[in-house]
mmCIF file of C-alpha atoms in Angstrom:
data_model
loop_
_atom_site.group_PDB
_atom_site.id
_atom_site.type_symbol
_atom_site.label_atom_id
_atom_site.label_comp_id
_atom_site.label_asym_id
_atom_site.label_seq_id
_atom_site.Cartn_x
_atom_site.Cartn_y
_atom_site.Cartn_z
ATOM 1 C CA MET I 9 -17.436 14.529 -10.145
ATOM 2 C CA GLY I 10 -16.182 17.717 -8.091
ATOM 3 C CA VAL I 11 -12.815 17.825 -5.936
ATOM 4 C CA THR I 12 -12.902 15.883 -2.624
ATOM 5 C CA PRO I 13 -13.828 17.834 0.614
ATOM 6 C CA TRP I 14 -10.772 16.402 2.110
ATOM 7 C CA ARG I 15 -9.036 19.419 0.284
ATOM 8 C CA ILE I 16 -9.591 21.766 2.859
ATOM 9 C CA ASN I 17 -5.994 22.365 4.134
ATOM 10 C CA SER I 18 -6.671 23.589 7.546
ATOM 11 C CA PRO I 19 -4.615 22.383 10.645
ATOM 12 C CA LYS I 20 -7.717 20.339 11.739
ATOM 13 C CA ALA I 21 -8.241 18.909 8.378
ATOM 14 C CA ARG I 22 -4.515 17.900 8.159
ATOM 15 C CA LEU I 23 -4.633 16.175 11.483
ATOM 16 C CA LEU I 24 -7.722 14.233 10.505
ATOM 17 C CA CYS I 25 -5.848 13.129 7.491
ATOM 18 C CA HIS I 26 -2.765 11.927 9.460
ATOM 19 C CA PHE I 27 -5.280 9.753 11.365
ATOM 20 C CA GLY I 28 -6.789 8.498 8.253
ATOM 21 C CA ALA I 29 -3.416 7.668 6.821
ATOM 22 C CA LEU I 30 -2.640 5.610 10.172
ATOM 23 C CA LEU I 31 -5.989 3.961 10.034
ATOM 24 C CA ALA I 32 -5.180 2.786 6.320
ATOM 25 C CA VAL I 33 -1.767 1.497 7.022
ATOM 26 C CA THR I 34 -3.075 -0.422 10.235
ATOM 27 C CA MET I 35 -5.731 -2.255 8.108
ATOM 28 C CA TRP I 36 -3.122 -3.075 5.508
ATOM 29 C CA GLY I 37 -0.859 -4.213 8.142
ATOM 30 C CA ALA I 38 -3.360 -6.487 9.535
ATOM 31 C CA SER I 39 -4.229 -7.666 5.854
ATOM 32 C CA PHE I 40 -0.879 -9.674 5.905
ATOM 33 C CA VAL I 41 -2.426 -11.848 8.738
ATOM 34 C CA SER I 42 -5.605 -12.370 6.871
ATOM 35 C CA THR I 43 -3.804 -13.240 3.662
ATOM 36 C CA LYS I 44 -1.665 -15.815 5.555
ATOM 37 C CA VAL I 45 -4.880 -17.367 6.912
ATOM 38 C CA LEU I 46 -6.368 -17.651 3.401
ATOM 39 C CA THR I 47 -3.143 -19.102 1.872
ATOM 40 C CA ASN I 48 -3.234 -21.738 4.448
ATOM 41 C CA HIS I 49 -6.692 -22.742 3.455
ATOM 42 C CA GLY I 50 -5.443 -23.328 -0.042
ATOM 43 C CA LEU I 51 -6.358 -19.791 -1.830
ATOM 44 C CA GLY I 52 -3.621 -18.743 -4.291
ATOM 45 C CA PRO I 53 -2.289 -15.033 -4.419
ATOM 46 C CA VAL I 54 -3.871 -14.096 -7.582
ATOM 47 C CA GLU I 55 -7.155 -15.805 -6.318
ATOM 48 C CA ILE I 56 -7.236 -13.735 -3.073
ATOM 49 C CA TYR I 57 -6.456 -10.541 -4.884
ATOM 50 C CA ILE I 58 -9.330 -10.978 -7.490
ATOM 51 C CA TYR I 59 -11.886 -12.054 -4.794
ATOM 52 C CA ARG I 60 -11.224 -9.005 -2.444
ATOM 53 C CA PHE I 61 -11.109 -6.587 -5.212
ATOM 54 C CA VAL I 62 -14.255 -7.686 -6.949
ATOM 55 C CA MET I 63 -16.130 -7.349 -3.512
ATOM 56 C CA ALA I 64 -14.690 -4.060 -3.041
ATOM 57 C CA TYR I 65 -15.412 -2.642 -6.684
ATOM 58 C CA VAL I 66 -19.111 -3.911 -6.492
ATOM 59 C CA LEU I 67 -19.754 -2.093 -3.287
ATOM 60 C CA VAL I 68 -18.135 1.079 -4.588
ATOM 61 C CA LEU I 69 -19.930 1.141 -7.889
ATOM 62 C CA CYS I 70 -23.136 0.984 -5.719
ATOM 63 C CA VAL I 71 -22.199 4.427 -4.242
ATOM 64 C CA CYS I 72 -20.180 5.958 -7.181
ATOM 65 C CA HIS I 73 -21.999 5.013 -10.443
ATOM 66 C CA LYS I 74 -23.482 8.271 -12.109
ATOM 67 C CA LYS I 75 -20.183 9.063 -13.992
ATOM 68 C CA LEU I 76 -18.580 6.246 -15.639
ATOM 69 C CA MET I 77 -15.986 7.527 -17.884
ATOM 70 C CA ALA I 78 -13.114 10.088 -17.031
ATOM 71 C CA ASN I 79 -13.116 13.683 -18.565
ATOM 72 C CA SER I 80 -10.657 12.670 -21.281
ATOM 73 C CA TRP I 81 -8.884 9.750 -22.779
ATOM 74 C CA ARG I 82 -5.609 10.690 -21.244
ATOM 75 C CA ASP I 83 -7.134 10.630 -17.748
ATOM 76 C CA GLU I 84 -8.706 7.105 -18.639
ATOM 77 C CA LEU I 85 -5.377 5.933 -19.517
ATOM 78 C CA LEU I 86 -4.017 7.321 -16.159
ATOM 79 C CA PHE I 87 -6.579 5.387 -14.347
ATOM 80 C CA ALA I 88 -5.474 2.356 -16.136
ATOM 81 C CA VAL I 89 -1.981 3.023 -15.013
ATOM 82 C CA CYS I 90 -3.145 3.366 -11.379
ATOM 83 C CA GLY I 91 -5.181 -0.061 -11.640
ATOM 84 C CA LEU I 92 -2.031 -1.936 -13.029
ATOM 85 C CA CYS I 93 0.447 -0.305 -10.767
ATOM 86 C CA GLY I 94 -1.563 0.269 -7.394
ATOM 87 C CA GLY I 95 -3.592 -3.008 -8.142
ATOM 88 C CA SER I 96 -2.682 -5.828 -10.063
ATOM 89 C CA ILE I 97 1.139 -5.719 -10.359
ATOM 90 C CA TYR I 98 1.713 -4.543 -6.811
ATOM 91 C CA PHE I 99 -0.372 -7.384 -5.078
ATOM 92 C CA ILE I 100 0.479 -10.195 -7.283
ATOM 93 C CA ALA I 101 4.309 -9.427 -7.393
ATOM 94 C CA GLU I 102 4.352 -9.070 -3.484
ATOM 95 C CA ASN I 103 2.252 -12.178 -2.633
ATOM 96 C CA ASN I 104 4.266 -14.276 -5.313
ATOM 97 C CA ALA I 105 7.525 -12.824 -3.933
ATOM 98 C CA VAL I 106 6.984 -14.755 -0.758
ATOM 99 C CA ASN I 107 7.014 -17.975 -2.530
ATOM 100 C CA TYR I 108 10.480 -17.381 -3.698
ATOM 101 C CA THR I 109 12.347 -15.708 -0.702
ATOM 102 C CA ARG I 110 11.898 -14.932 2.954
ATOM 103 C CA VAL I 111 8.745 -12.860 4.127
ATOM 104 C CA SER I 112 11.138 -10.702 5.956
ATOM 105 C CA ASP I 113 13.276 -9.849 2.683
ATOM 106 C CA VAL I 114 9.798 -8.913 0.945
ATOM 107 C CA SER I 115 8.892 -6.786 3.774
ATOM 108 C CA MET I 116 12.050 -4.680 3.660
ATOM 109 C CA ILE I 117 12.106 -4.266 0.045
ATOM 110 C CA THR I 118 8.581 -3.432 -0.559
ATOM 111 C CA THR I 119 8.921 -0.569 2.061
ATOM 112 C CA LEU I 120 11.132 1.131 -0.241
ATOM 113 C CA SER I 121 8.135 2.634 -1.884
ATOM 114 C CA PRO I 122 8.172 5.967 0.004
ATOM 115 C CA LEU I 123 11.615 6.689 -0.719
ATOM 116 C CA LEU I 124 11.223 5.543 -4.282
ATOM 117 C CA THR I 125 7.932 8.017 -4.560
ATOM 118 C CA THR I 126 10.120 10.731 -2.981
ATOM 119 C CA LEU I 127 12.972 10.238 -5.701
ATOM 120 C CA LEU I 128 10.467 9.845 -8.357
ATOM 121 C CA ILE I 129 8.617 13.246 -7.693
ATOM 122 C CA GLY I 130 11.916 14.752 -7.267
ATOM 123 C CA ALA I 131 13.056 13.780 -10.715
ATOM 124 C CA LEU I 132 9.804 14.512 -12.569
ATOM 125 C CA TYR I 133 8.792 17.652 -10.717
ATOM 126 C CA LYS I 134 12.034 19.751 -10.253
ATOM 127 C CA ALA I 135 9.688 22.738 -8.978
ATOM 128 C CA GLU I 136 8.288 20.376 -6.061
ATOM 129 C CA ARG I 137 11.491 18.721 -5.223
ATOM 130 C CA PRO I 138 11.387 17.742 -1.663
ATOM 131 C CA GLY I 139 13.634 19.313 1.222
ATOM 132 C CA LYS I 140 16.218 17.957 3.224
ATOM 133 C CA TRP I 141 14.073 17.328 6.045
ATOM 134 C CA THR I 142 11.746 15.200 3.957
ATOM 135 C CA TYR I 143 14.907 13.105 3.054
ATOM 136 C CA ILE I 144 16.168 12.905 6.361
ATOM 137 C CA GLY I 145 12.775 11.841 7.912
ATOM 138 C CA SER I 146 12.245 9.169 5.216
ATOM 139 C CA LEU I 147 15.774 7.803 5.846
ATOM 140 C CA ILE I 148 15.209 7.454 9.694
ATOM 141 C CA ALA I 149 11.865 5.984 9.125
ATOM 142 C CA PHE I 150 13.374 3.474 6.669
ATOM 143 C CA MET I 151 16.140 2.594 9.280
ATOM 144 C CA GLY I 152 13.459 1.950 11.742
ATOM 145 C CA VAL I 153 11.881 -0.485 9.214
ATOM 146 C CA GLY I 154 15.344 -2.335 9.254
ATOM 147 C CA CYS I 155 15.365 -2.639 12.900
ATOM 148 C CA ILE I 156 11.975 -4.292 12.818
ATOM 149 C CA VAL I 157 12.835 -6.674 9.782
ATOM 150 C CA PHE I 158 16.017 -7.767 11.640
ATOM 151 C CA LYS I 159 14.572 -7.674 15.125
ATOM 152 C CA ASP I 160 15.682 -11.475 15.541
ATOM 153 C CA GLY I 161 18.995 -10.951 14.460
ATOM 154 C CA MET I 162 20.949 -12.576 11.211
ATOM 155 C CA SER I 163 20.205 -16.077 12.423
ATOM 156 C CA GLN I 164 16.876 -16.211 10.722
ATOM 157 C CA PHE I 165 18.688 -15.701 7.493
ATOM 158 C CA THR I 166 21.243 -18.619 7.835
ATOM 159 C CA GLY I 167 18.755 -21.718 8.282
ATOM 160 C CA ALA I 168 19.437 -24.661 5.950
ATOM 161 C CA ASP I 169 16.088 -24.659 4.853
ATOM 162 C CA GLY I 170 16.122 -21.122 3.168
ATOM 163 C CA PRO I 171 15.856 -20.413 -0.342
ATOM 164 C CA ASP I 172 18.510 -20.956 -2.857
ATOM 165 C CA THR I 173 20.315 -17.903 -4.369
ATOM 166 C CA LEU I 174 18.377 -18.134 -7.665
ATOM 167 C CA SER I 175 14.956 -18.085 -5.968
ATOM 168 C CA ALA I 176 15.944 -15.482 -3.638
ATOM 169 C CA THR I 177 16.921 -13.151 -6.382
ATOM 170 C CA ILE I 178 13.613 -13.790 -8.362
ATOM 171 C CA GLY I 179 11.927 -12.920 -4.890
ATOM 172 C CA ASP I 180 13.719 -9.920 -4.495
ATOM 173 C CA PHE I 181 13.280 -8.588 -7.832
ATOM 174 C CA LEU I 182 9.438 -9.264 -7.560
ATOM 175 C CA ALA I 183 9.315 -7.375 -4.293
ATOM 176 C CA LEU I 184 11.473 -4.484 -5.458
ATOM 177 C CA GLY I 185 9.013 -4.485 -8.751
ATOM 178 C CA ALA I 186 6.049 -4.222 -6.294
ATOM 179 C CA ALA I 187 7.757 -1.209 -4.365
ATOM 180 C CA PHE I 188 8.380 0.641 -7.845
ATOM 181 C CA SER I 189 4.938 -0.221 -9.045
ATOM 182 C CA TRP I 190 3.491 1.596 -5.918
ATOM 183 C CA ALA I 191 5.803 4.402 -6.326
ATOM 184 C CA ILE I 192 4.500 5.031 -9.905
ATOM 185 C CA TYR I 193 0.545 4.714 -8.687
ATOM 186 C CA SER I 194 1.395 7.414 -6.149
ATOM 187 C CA VAL I 195 2.786 9.812 -8.597
ATOM 188 C CA VAL I 196 -0.042 9.215 -10.922
ATOM 189 C CA LEU I 197 -2.682 9.436 -8.080
ATOM 190 C CA ARG I 198 -1.578 12.792 -7.019
ATOM 191 C CA LYS I 199 -2.456 14.098 -10.685
ATOM 192 C CA LEU I 200 -5.803 12.502 -10.664
ATOM 193 C CA ASN I 201 -6.949 13.718 -7.257
ATOM 194 C CA VAL I 202 -6.773 17.311 -8.297
ATOM 195 C CA THR I 203 -9.770 16.749 -10.671
ATOM 196 C CA TYR I 204 -11.729 13.662 -9.343
ATOM 197 C CA SER I 205 -13.144 12.338 -6.026
ATOM 198 C CA ALA I 206 -11.540 9.805 -3.871
ATOM 199 C CA TRP I 207 -14.751 7.275 -4.485
ATOM 200 C CA PHE I 208 -14.465 8.033 -8.480
ATOM 201 C CA VAL I 209 -10.558 7.328 -8.256
ATOM 202 C CA THR I 210 -10.949 4.380 -6.152
ATOM 203 C CA ARG I 211 -13.632 2.610 -8.284
ATOM 204 C CA LYS I 212 -11.642 3.045 -11.548
ATOM 205 C CA THR I 213 -8.398 1.982 -9.778
ATOM 206 C CA PHE I 214 -10.325 -1.166 -8.876
ATOM 207 C CA PHE I 215 -11.738 -1.571 -12.248
ATOM 208 C CA TYR I 216 -8.562 -1.620 -14.148
ATOM 209 C CA GLY I 217 -6.741 -3.530 -11.373
ATOM 210 C CA LEU I 218 -9.239 -6.395 -11.872
ATOM 211 C CA LEU I 219 -9.094 -6.102 -15.630
ATOM 212 C CA THR I 220 -5.511 -6.380 -15.750
ATOM 213 C CA ALA I 221 -5.301 -9.187 -13.222
ATOM 214 C CA ILE I 222 -7.204 -11.400 -15.541
ATOM 215 C CA PRO I 223 -4.345 -12.550 -17.463
ATOM 216 C CA PHE I 224 -2.291 -13.216 -14.586
ATOM 217 C CA TRP I 225 -5.268 -15.678 -13.191
ATOM 218 C CA VAL I 226 -5.487 -17.166 -16.831
ATOM 219 C CA ILE I 227 -1.799 -18.361 -17.016
ATOM 220 C CA SER I 228 -1.436 -19.034 -13.090
ATOM 221 C CA PRO I 229 -1.193 -22.650 -12.096
ATOM 222 C CA GLU I 230 -2.993 -22.250 -9.039
ATOM 223 C CA PRO I 231 -6.373 -24.172 -8.803
ATOM 224 C CA VAL I 232 -9.558 -22.253 -8.256
ATOM 225 C CA SER I 233 -10.928 -22.955 -4.624
ATOM 226 C CA PRO I 234 -14.590 -24.505 -4.456
ATOM 227 C CA LEU I 235 -17.369 -22.570 -3.130
ATOM 228 C CA SER I 236 -17.682 -24.486 -0.364
ATOM 229 C CA ALA I 237 -14.080 -23.841 0.750
ATOM 230 C CA LEU I 238 -14.815 -19.947 0.381
ATOM 231 C CA LEU I 239 -17.960 -20.133 2.536
ATOM 232 C CA GLU I 240 -15.951 -21.478 5.542
ATOM 233 C CA PRO I 241 -16.349 -18.972 8.194
ATOM 234 C CA GLU I 242 -12.746 -18.232 8.571
ATOM 235 C CA VAL I 243 -12.215 -18.085 4.949
ATOM 236 C CA LEU I 244 -15.384 -15.763 4.455
ATOM 237 C CA GLY I 245 -14.710 -13.562 7.483
ATOM 238 C CA ASN I 246 -10.936 -12.827 6.247
ATOM 239 C CA LEU I 247 -12.193 -12.057 2.574
ATOM 240 C CA LEU I 248 -14.878 -9.801 3.977
ATOM 241 C CA PHE I 249 -12.224 -7.881 5.858
ATOM 242 C CA LEU I 250 -9.919 -7.631 3.038
ATOM 243 C CA GLY I 251 -12.664 -6.571 0.652
ATOM 244 C CA LEU I 252 -14.610 -4.260 2.776
ATOM 245 C CA LEU I 253 -11.910 -2.690 5.032
ATOM 246 C CA CYS I 254 -8.620 -3.189 3.487
ATOM 247 C CA SER I 255 -9.521 -2.807 -0.170
ATOM 248 C CA MET I 256 -12.738 -0.430 -0.466
ATOM 249 C CA GLY I 257 -12.247 1.578 2.890
ATOM 250 C CA ALA I 258 -8.435 2.132 3.030
ATOM 251 C CA TYR I 259 -8.175 2.937 -0.491
ATOM 252 C CA ILE I 260 -10.817 5.798 -0.415
ATOM 253 C CA VAL I 261 -9.412 7.051 2.925
ATOM 254 C CA TRP I 262 -5.796 6.791 1.225
ATOM 255 C CA SER I 263 -6.865 8.652 -1.919
ATOM 256 C CA GLY I 264 -8.415 11.375 0.052
ATOM 257 C CA VAL I 265 -5.691 11.828 2.636
ATOM 258 C CA MET I 266 -3.162 12.075 -0.277
ATOM 259 C CA SER I 267 -4.954 15.140 -1.818
ATOM 260 C CA VAL I 268 -4.243 17.101 1.237
ATOM 261 C CA LEU I 269 -0.863 15.733 2.880
ATOM 262 C CA GLY I 270 0.707 14.893 -0.483
ATOM 263 C CA ALA I 271 1.995 11.605 -2.179
ATOM 264 C CA ILE I 272 5.484 11.824 -0.154
ATOM 265 C CA THR I 273 4.017 12.741 3.328
ATOM 266 C CA THR I 274 1.142 10.212 3.018
ATOM 267 C CA ASN I 275 3.481 7.554 1.537
ATOM 268 C CA ASN I 276 5.960 7.916 4.417
ATOM 269 C CA TYR I 277 2.955 6.357 6.602
ATOM 270 C CA LEU I 278 3.539 2.969 5.121
ATOM 271 C CA TYR I 279 6.563 2.522 7.304
ATOM 272 C CA ILE I 280 4.264 2.046 9.982
ATOM 273 C CA GLN I 281 2.709 -0.984 8.277
ATOM 274 C CA PRO I 282 5.381 -3.347 9.558
ATOM 275 C CA ILE I 283 4.726 -2.172 13.216
ATOM 276 C CA ILE I 284 0.913 -3.180 12.909
ATOM 277 C CA THR I 285 2.103 -6.315 11.460
ATOM 278 C CA MET I 286 4.567 -7.129 14.241
ATOM 279 C CA ILE I 287 2.085 -6.407 17.001
ATOM 280 C CA ILE I 288 -0.669 -8.692 15.568
ATOM 281 C CA ALA I 289 1.983 -11.496 14.822
ATOM 282 C CA ALA I 290 3.069 -11.028 18.466
ATOM 283 C CA VAL I 291 -0.487 -11.363 19.767
ATOM 284 C CA LEU I 292 -1.414 -14.445 17.452
ATOM 285 C CA PHE I 293 1.962 -16.245 17.192
ATOM 286 C CA ALA I 294 3.875 -17.362 20.195
ATOM 287 C CA ASN I 295 7.162 -17.646 18.382
ATOM 288 C CA ASP I 296 7.084 -13.881 16.848
ATOM 289 C CA PRO I 297 7.214 -11.902 20.118
ATOM 290 C CA ILE I 298 7.877 -8.175 20.458
ATOM 291 C CA THR I 299 11.402 -7.497 20.940
ATOM 292 C CA LEU I 300 13.403 -4.502 22.153
ATOM 293 C CA MET I 301 14.794 -3.896 18.694
ATOM 294 C CA GLY I 302 11.305 -4.074 17.279
ATOM 295 C CA CYS I 303 10.303 -1.334 19.721
ATOM 296 C CA PHE I 304 13.420 0.856 18.750
ATOM 297 C CA GLY I 305 12.459 0.479 15.284
ATOM 298 C CA ALA I 306 8.877 1.581 15.956
ATOM 299 C CA PHE I 307 10.218 4.732 17.733
ATOM 300 C CA LEU I 308 12.440 5.355 14.664
ATOM 301 C CA ILE I 309 9.709 5.178 12.333
ATOM 302 C CA ILE I 310 7.018 7.424 14.212
ATOM 303 C CA GLY I 311 10.092 9.950 14.928
ATOM 304 C CA GLY I 312 11.011 10.124 11.311
ATOM 305 C CA LEU I 313 7.603 10.566 10.058
ATOM 306 C CA TRP I 314 7.078 13.475 12.724
ATOM 307 C CA LEU I 315 10.455 14.877 11.928
ATOM 308 C CA GLY I 316 10.056 14.908 8.055
ATOM 309 C CA ASP I 317 6.534 16.399 8.169
ATOM 310 C CA TYR I 318 7.131 19.011 10.947
ATOM 311 C CA MET I 319 10.493 20.360 9.821
ATOM 312 C CA GLY I 320 9.177 20.413 6.277
ATOM 313 C CA ARG I 321 6.235 22.686 7.121
ATOM 314 C CA ARG I 322 8.511 25.055 9.220
ATOM 315 C CA SER I 323 10.869 25.269 6.184
ATOM 316 C CA GLN I 324 8.202 26.084 3.857
ATOM 317 C CA LEU I 325 6.854 28.991 6.430
ATOM 318 C CA SER I 326 10.208 30.399 6.725
ATOM 319 C CA HIS I 327 10.561 30.864 2.903
#
């Protein structure tokens, strides 16, 4: 497999890649709503993950099936790490964290992954240590995420029916584990993107993600939904959306985009995910309106992304 054509590092290609990253996080932002619909129909978090990624893997395999193994056992191991960190651990930890603590807490903690990616790359590759503007832009964007999470004020955290301290701590650690997991996936992915195409990387990630999810499903107490429940129009429609667009489509786009924009700039787009979720929730749920604080948070996120990328490229050109 040759390298992906996304690698053409022209201004037009970079603009297209920025649009691709925005498209991917838009689908992932909407996936929270789809997942909520499925859980309301009785599907468990591990079950949802396996159904959506089995569907996505079969479709990717139909397109990319000529080359089955990586070029070396070392690369094969790296693909296994991608499947574990960018697949099973990330999604299962994130979905289960909601059962222990508030969704707003999970949202805030998991969006630490871009900052964790930046720090991890800086620690592992001193020659590629990010400049100050990347850190400044990431910090501004992260402050925007905080504005969105706390857009209703602190009253949302003081309800009597909230989780106890032990449960909240377990949920926070699960969410933090998901954020670390995605950061590791991003660092490993940037190495594989140099040699393999986006289709091949995505297929291998899905395969190992499903393989490593099987033990979670075996030990999980959640029941398996009957076929009749899966064929309900609302359930089937949301599973198709998660499998075809959020899994197959978004992962292929994400892998290709990262090969041009790099892990740090690409992962900063994850800060836009809460904006998408906020807008969709405001449209579908009357008790979750768009607030002034939420709009200010959106402004900080977009501004931080632009500032980090623009000033970072200017600093590189000046040197």
